[in-house]
Amino acid sequence: MRIAIIGNSGSGKSTLARQLGGVHALPVLDLDTVVWEHGRVAILRSPADAAADVRAFCDRHDHWVIEGCYGNLTRVVLERSPVLLFLEPGVDVCLANARNRPWEPHKYASKKEQDERLELLLAWVEEYYARTDSLSLADHQALFDGYQGNKLLLAQQPDRCFIEAQPLRWFGDEAVGLGPRFEACSISAKSWTHAAHLTVGLWHIDRYGREEALARLRMGIRRLNESHGSVNSATAGYHETITAAYVELLAQFLERRAQGESLGNTVERLLGGPLAARNVLLAFYSRERLMSVDARAAWVEPDLAPLDLSAGADMTSTV
């Protein structure tokens, strides 16, 4: 996964980069750290040195998130063909975020020093819409419009579902690597999201078939939970009915795959469709039945509709 994020100061670039990096185990580079002299406020490094550091970071890591407001440096990043995210929530949001910004120790020696420069920052944020340099809306829009790779304009901070699932859709061929990582028990608790569960389940069914996939998932989920310090009990941890129900639905989804479609493309379709909704099983089960102690311990039949994708169960309301 390679993701570049650009936008105004206060647009939410750093927050989004940290969230994406945390969930998907990606190193994060804040371009401020290569543009300014370390420990010296408002002292610029040479553009050549900054660009060299960006390229060196990309060389050291196959996968990453890089964020900043520097159009020229982002163009260096785009040489590596990442997904480009352009955050533009509007000046009012950016100003509010700037006022509420926590201390950034990589930029300022103290919170007091940072606060003393707040008025300068707020003026800088407002000037984004009038400037014409490489740190302006005009330049960022031109950069975004001219980029031929995968890109997305975001007018608001993405939600949890976007952060967890969208990168797996963009990089479906890489996402299937979660299967071997699951078998090796090397997926972190933060990365063990709903989207990761679905991707791992699809990989198992494609590789082993329904019955063996369920047996491996049953054992593997318990083991992974324990590696994260979680308890598998009558009220927490592994859930037999949820796992078995998803295996059945995912198997049906795979059966409808077009001939020759890669598993990566199948993952992309899965995570972009109604089967990826968090509460999709409530189209088949009442909440009381699904979340019962009995259903966690052993298979329980659905009480609302059969587990049949072709039967037309209404899954849209669960998104």
Coordinates of C-alpha atoms in Angstrom, one line a residue:
M1 CA 0.0 0.0 0.0
R2 CA 1.3 3.4 -0.9
I3 CA -0.9 6.5 -0.1
A4 CA -0.1 10.2 -0.5
I5 CA -2.2 12.8 1.2
I6 CA -2.2 16.5 0.3
G7 CA -4.3 19.5 1.5
N8 CA -4.3 22.7 3.5
S9 CA -2.9 23.0 7.0
G10 CA -5.7 21.8 9.4
S11 CA -7.5 19.7 6.7
G12 CA -6.9 16.5 8.7
K13 CA -3.9 15.1 6.8
S14 CA -1.9 14.1 9.8
T15 CA -4.9 12.5 11.6
L16 CA -5.9 10.5 8.5
A17 CA -2.3 9.4 7.9
R18 CA -1.9 8.2 11.5
Q19 CA -5.2 6.3 11.3
L20 CA -4.3 4.6 8.0
G21 CA -0.8 3.8 9.3
G22 CA -2.1 2.4 12.5
V23 CA -4.7 0.2 11.0
H24 CA -2.7 -1.1 8.1
A25 CA 0.7 -1.2 9.7
L26 CA 2.2 1.4 7.4
P27 CA 5.1 3.7 8.2
V28 CA 4.1 7.4 8.0
L29 CA 6.1 10.3 6.8
D30 CA 5.0 13.9 7.7
L31 CA 6.7 16.1 5.0
D32 CA 7.2 18.8 7.6
T33 CA 9.9 16.6 9.1
V34 CA 12.0 16.8 5.9
V35 CA 11.2 20.4 4.9
W36 CA 12.3 22.2 8.1
E37 CA 15.6 22.0 9.9
H38 CA 15.2 19.7 12.9
G39 CA 14.8 21.6 16.1
R40 CA 14.9 25.0 14.4
V41 CA 11.6 26.7 13.9
A42 CA 10.9 28.2 10.4
I43 CA 14.3 27.4 9.0
L44 CA 13.9 25.7 5.6
R45 CA 16.2 23.0 4.4
S46 CA 17.3 23.0 0.7
P47 CA 14.6 21.6 -1.6
A48 CA 17.1 19.1 -3.0
D49 CA 17.9 17.7 0.4
A50 CA 14.2 17.4 1.3
A51 CA 13.4 15.6 -2.0
A52 CA 16.4 13.3 -1.4
D53 CA 15.0 12.4 2.0
V54 CA 11.6 11.7 0.6
R55 CA 13.1 9.3 -2.0
A56 CA 15.2 7.7 0.6
F57 CA 12.1 7.0 2.8
C58 CA 10.3 5.5 -0.2
D59 CA 13.4 3.3 -1.0
R60 CA 13.5 2.0 2.6
H61 CA 9.8 1.0 2.7
D62 CA 7.7 -0.8 0.1
H63 CA 4.5 0.4 1.7
W64 CA 3.8 3.8 3.3
V65 CA 1.6 6.8 3.9
I66 CA 3.1 10.3 3.2
E67 CA 1.3 13.5 4.0
G68 CA 1.9 17.2 3.7
C69 CA 0.9 20.5 2.1
Y70 CA 4.0 20.7 -0.2
G71 CA 2.9 20.3 -3.8
N72 CA 6.5 20.0 -5.2
L73 CA 7.4 17.2 -2.7
T74 CA 4.2 15.4 -3.3
R75 CA 5.1 15.3 -7.0
V76 CA 8.2 13.5 -5.9
V77 CA 6.0 11.0 -4.0
L78 CA 3.7 10.5 -7.0
E79 CA 6.7 9.1 -8.9
R80 CA 6.0 5.9 -6.9
S81 CA 2.3 5.7 -8.1
P82 CA 0.5 5.8 -4.8
V83 CA -3.2 6.4 -4.3
L84 CA -3.6 10.2 -4.0
L85 CA -6.0 11.7 -1.4
F86 CA -6.8 15.4 -1.6
L87 CA -8.4 16.7 1.6
E88 CA -10.4 19.9 1.1
P89 CA -13.0 20.3 3.9
G90 CA -13.1 24.1 3.5
V91 CA -11.5 27.0 5.3
D92 CA -13.8 27.0 8.4
V93 CA -13.0 23.4 9.2
C94 CA -9.3 24.0 8.7
L95 CA -9.3 27.0 11.0
A96 CA -11.1 25.1 13.7
N97 CA -8.7 22.2 13.4
A98 CA -5.8 24.6 13.6
R99 CA -7.1 26.2 16.8
N100 CA -7.6 22.7 18.4
R101 CA -4.3 21.3 17.2
P102 CA -2.4 19.3 20.0
W103 CA 1.2 20.0 20.6
E104 CA 3.4 18.8 17.7
P105 CA 6.8 18.1 19.4
H106 CA 8.5 17.3 16.0
K107 CA 7.9 21.0 15.1
Y108 CA 8.0 23.0 18.4
A109 CA 10.0 22.6 21.6
S110 CA 6.9 23.3 23.7
K111 CA 3.2 23.7 23.5
K112 CA 3.7 27.4 24.6
E113 CA 6.0 28.0 21.6
Q114 CA 3.4 26.4 19.3
D115 CA 0.6 28.5 20.7
E116 CA 2.6 31.7 20.2
R117 CA 2.6 31.0 16.5
L118 CA -1.2 30.2 16.3
E119 CA -2.1 33.6 14.7
L120 CA 0.5 33.1 12.0
L121 CA -0.9 29.6 11.3
L122 CA -4.5 30.8 11.1
A123 CA -3.4 33.5 8.6
W124 CA -1.5 30.8 6.6
V125 CA -4.6 28.6 6.5
E126 CA -6.8 31.4 5.1
E127 CA -4.1 32.4 2.5
Y128 CA -4.2 28.8 1.1
Y129 CA -7.2 29.9 -1.1
A130 CA -5.5 32.9 -2.5
R131 CA -1.8 31.8 -2.9
T132 CA -0.5 30.4 -6.2
D133 CA 2.7 28.7 -4.9
S134 CA 3.2 24.9 -4.4
L135 CA 1.4 25.2 -1.0
S136 CA -1.8 26.6 -2.4
L137 CA -5.3 25.3 -3.3
A138 CA -4.6 26.2 -7.0
D139 CA -1.4 24.1 -7.1
H140 CA -3.0 21.2 -5.2
Q141 CA -6.0 21.2 -7.5
A142 CA -3.7 21.2 -10.6
L143 CA -1.6 18.4 -9.1
F144 CA -4.8 16.3 -8.4
D145 CA -6.3 17.0 -11.8
G146 CA -3.1 16.1 -13.6
Y147 CA -2.4 12.8 -11.7
Q148 CA -3.2 9.8 -13.8
G149 CA -3.2 7.3 -10.9
N150 CA -5.9 6.3 -8.5
K151 CA -7.1 9.4 -6.6
L152 CA -9.9 10.7 -4.4
L153 CA -11.1 14.1 -3.3
L154 CA -12.4 14.2 0.3
A155 CA -14.5 17.0 1.6
Q156 CA -14.6 15.6 5.1
Q157 CA -12.6 13.4 7.4
P158 CA -13.2 9.8 6.4
D159 CA -15.0 7.5 8.8
R160 CA -13.8 4.3 10.4
C161 CA -15.3 2.1 7.7
F162 CA -13.4 4.0 5.0
I163 CA -10.1 3.8 6.9
E164 CA -10.4 0.1 7.6
A165 CA -11.8 -1.1 4.2
Q166 CA -11.0 1.3 1.5
P167 CA -7.2 0.7 1.4
L168 CA -7.9 -3.1 1.1
R169 CA -10.1 -2.3 -1.9
W170 CA -7.5 -0.1 -3.6
F171 CA -4.8 -2.7 -3.0
G172 CA -6.8 -5.9 -3.4
D173 CA -3.9 -8.0 -4.7
E174 CA -1.9 -7.0 -1.6
A175 CA -4.9 -7.5 0.7
V176 CA -5.0 -11.2 0.0
G177 CA -1.6 -11.3 1.8
L178 CA -3.7 -11.1 5.0
G179 CA -4.4 -14.8 4.6
P180 CA -0.9 -16.0 5.1
R181 CA -0.4 -13.4 7.8
F182 CA -3.4 -14.8 9.6
E183 CA -2.0 -18.3 9.5
A184 CA 1.3 -17.0 10.9
C185 CA -0.7 -15.2 13.6
S186 CA 1.0 -11.9 12.7
I187 CA -2.0 -9.5 12.3
S188 CA -2.0 -6.9 15.0
A189 CA -5.2 -6.2 17.0
K190 CA -5.6 -2.8 15.4
S191 CA -5.3 -4.4 11.9
W192 CA -7.8 -7.2 12.8
T193 CA -10.8 -5.2 11.5
H194 CA -14.1 -6.3 10.0
A195 CA -12.7 -5.8 6.5
A196 CA -9.7 -7.9 7.4
H197 CA -11.9 -10.7 8.8
L198 CA -13.8 -10.7 5.5
T199 CA -10.7 -10.7 3.4
V200 CA -9.1 -13.5 5.4
G201 CA -12.3 -15.5 5.2
L202 CA -12.5 -15.2 1.4
W203 CA -8.9 -16.2 1.1
H204 CA -9.5 -19.4 3.2
I205 CA -12.5 -20.4 1.3
D206 CA -10.8 -19.9 -2.1
R207 CA -7.8 -21.8 -0.9
Y208 CA -9.4 -24.6 1.1
G209 CA -13.1 -24.8 0.4
R210 CA -16.0 -24.3 2.8
E211 CA -15.5 -27.1 5.4
E212 CA -11.7 -26.9 5.8
A213 CA -11.9 -23.1 5.7
L214 CA -14.3 -23.1 8.7
A215 CA -12.2 -25.5 10.6
R216 CA -9.0 -23.4 10.0
L217 CA -10.8 -20.1 10.8
R218 CA -12.3 -21.5 14.0
M219 CA -8.8 -22.5 15.3
G220 CA -7.0 -19.5 13.8
I221 CA -9.4 -16.8 15.2
R222 CA -9.1 -18.2 18.7
R223 CA -5.3 -18.3 18.4
L224 CA -5.1 -14.8 17.1
N225 CA -7.4 -13.5 19.8
E226 CA -5.2 -15.0 22.4
S227 CA -2.1 -13.5 20.8
H228 CA -3.8 -10.1 21.3
G229 CA -4.5 -10.8 24.9
S230 CA -8.2 -11.4 24.4
V231 CA -10.2 -14.2 26.0
N232 CA -12.3 -16.7 24.1
S233 CA -15.2 -17.4 26.5
A234 CA -19.0 -17.8 26.6
T235 CA -19.4 -14.0 26.3
A236 CA -16.4 -12.8 24.4
G237 CA -13.9 -13.7 21.7
Y238 CA -14.6 -16.4 19.0
H239 CA -18.2 -16.6 17.8
E240 CA -19.1 -19.9 16.1
T241 CA -22.4 -18.8 14.4
I242 CA -21.0 -15.5 13.1
T243 CA -18.0 -17.3 11.7
A244 CA -19.9 -20.1 10.1
A245 CA -22.6 -17.8 8.7
Y246 CA -19.9 -15.6 7.0
V247 CA -18.2 -18.7 5.6
E248 CA -21.4 -19.7 4.0
L249 CA -22.2 -16.3 2.6
L250 CA -18.6 -15.7 1.4
A251 CA -18.6 -19.1 -0.3
Q252 CA -21.7 -18.2 -2.2
F253 CA -20.1 -14.8 -3.1
L254 CA -17.1 -16.7 -4.5
E255 CA -19.3 -19.0 -6.5
R256 CA -20.7 -16.0 -8.4
R257 CA -17.2 -14.7 -9.3
A258 CA -16.6 -14.2 -13.0
Q259 CA -14.3 -16.7 -14.7
G260 CA -10.7 -15.5 -14.6
E261 CA -11.3 -12.8 -12.0
S262 CA -8.4 -12.5 -9.6
L263 CA -8.9 -12.9 -5.9
G264 CA -7.7 -9.3 -5.4
N265 CA -10.5 -8.0 -7.7
T266 CA -12.9 -10.2 -5.8
V267 CA -11.8 -8.7 -2.5
E268 CA -12.4 -5.2 -4.0
R269 CA -15.9 -6.1 -5.1
L270 CA -16.7 -7.8 -1.7
L271 CA -15.6 -4.8 0.4
G272 CA -17.4 -2.4 -1.9
G273 CA -20.7 -4.3 -1.7
P274 CA -23.6 -4.9 0.7
L275 CA -22.0 -8.1 2.1
A276 CA -19.3 -5.9 3.7
A277 CA -21.8 -4.1 5.9
R278 CA -21.0 -4.6 9.6
N279 CA -24.5 -5.7 10.6
V280 CA -25.2 -7.7 7.5
L281 CA -26.1 -10.9 9.5
L282 CA -29.0 -9.0 11.0
A283 CA -30.7 -9.5 7.6
F284 CA -30.8 -13.2 8.5
Y285 CA -30.8 -13.3 12.3
S286 CA -32.6 -11.3 15.0
R287 CA -30.0 -9.6 17.2
E288 CA -31.1 -11.5 20.3
R289 CA -30.6 -14.8 18.6
L290 CA -27.3 -14.0 17.0
M291 CA -25.7 -12.5 20.1
S292 CA -26.9 -15.3 22.4
V293 CA -24.5 -17.4 24.4
D294 CA -25.8 -20.5 22.5
A295 CA -24.9 -18.9 19.2
R296 CA -21.4 -18.0 20.3
A297 CA -20.7 -21.5 21.5
A298 CA -22.2 -23.5 18.6
W299 CA -24.0 -23.2 15.3
V300 CA -27.5 -21.7 15.5
E301 CA -29.9 -21.6 12.5
P302 CA -31.1 -18.1 11.3
D303 CA -34.6 -17.1 12.4
L304 CA -35.3 -14.3 9.8
A305 CA -34.2 -15.6 6.4
P306 CA -32.1 -18.4 5.1
L307 CA -28.4 -17.8 4.4
D308 CA -28.9 -17.5 0.6
L309 CA -27.6 -14.6 -1.4
S310 CA -29.9 -15.5 -4.3
A311 CA -33.0 -15.3 -2.1
G312 CA -33.0 -11.5 -2.1
A313 CA -32.5 -10.8 1.6
D314 CA -32.6 -7.1 2.2
M315 CA -29.0 -6.3 3.3
T316 CA -29.1 -2.6 2.3
S317 CA -30.5 -1.4 5.6
T318 CA -27.6 -2.8 7.6
V319 CA -24.9 -0.7 5.9

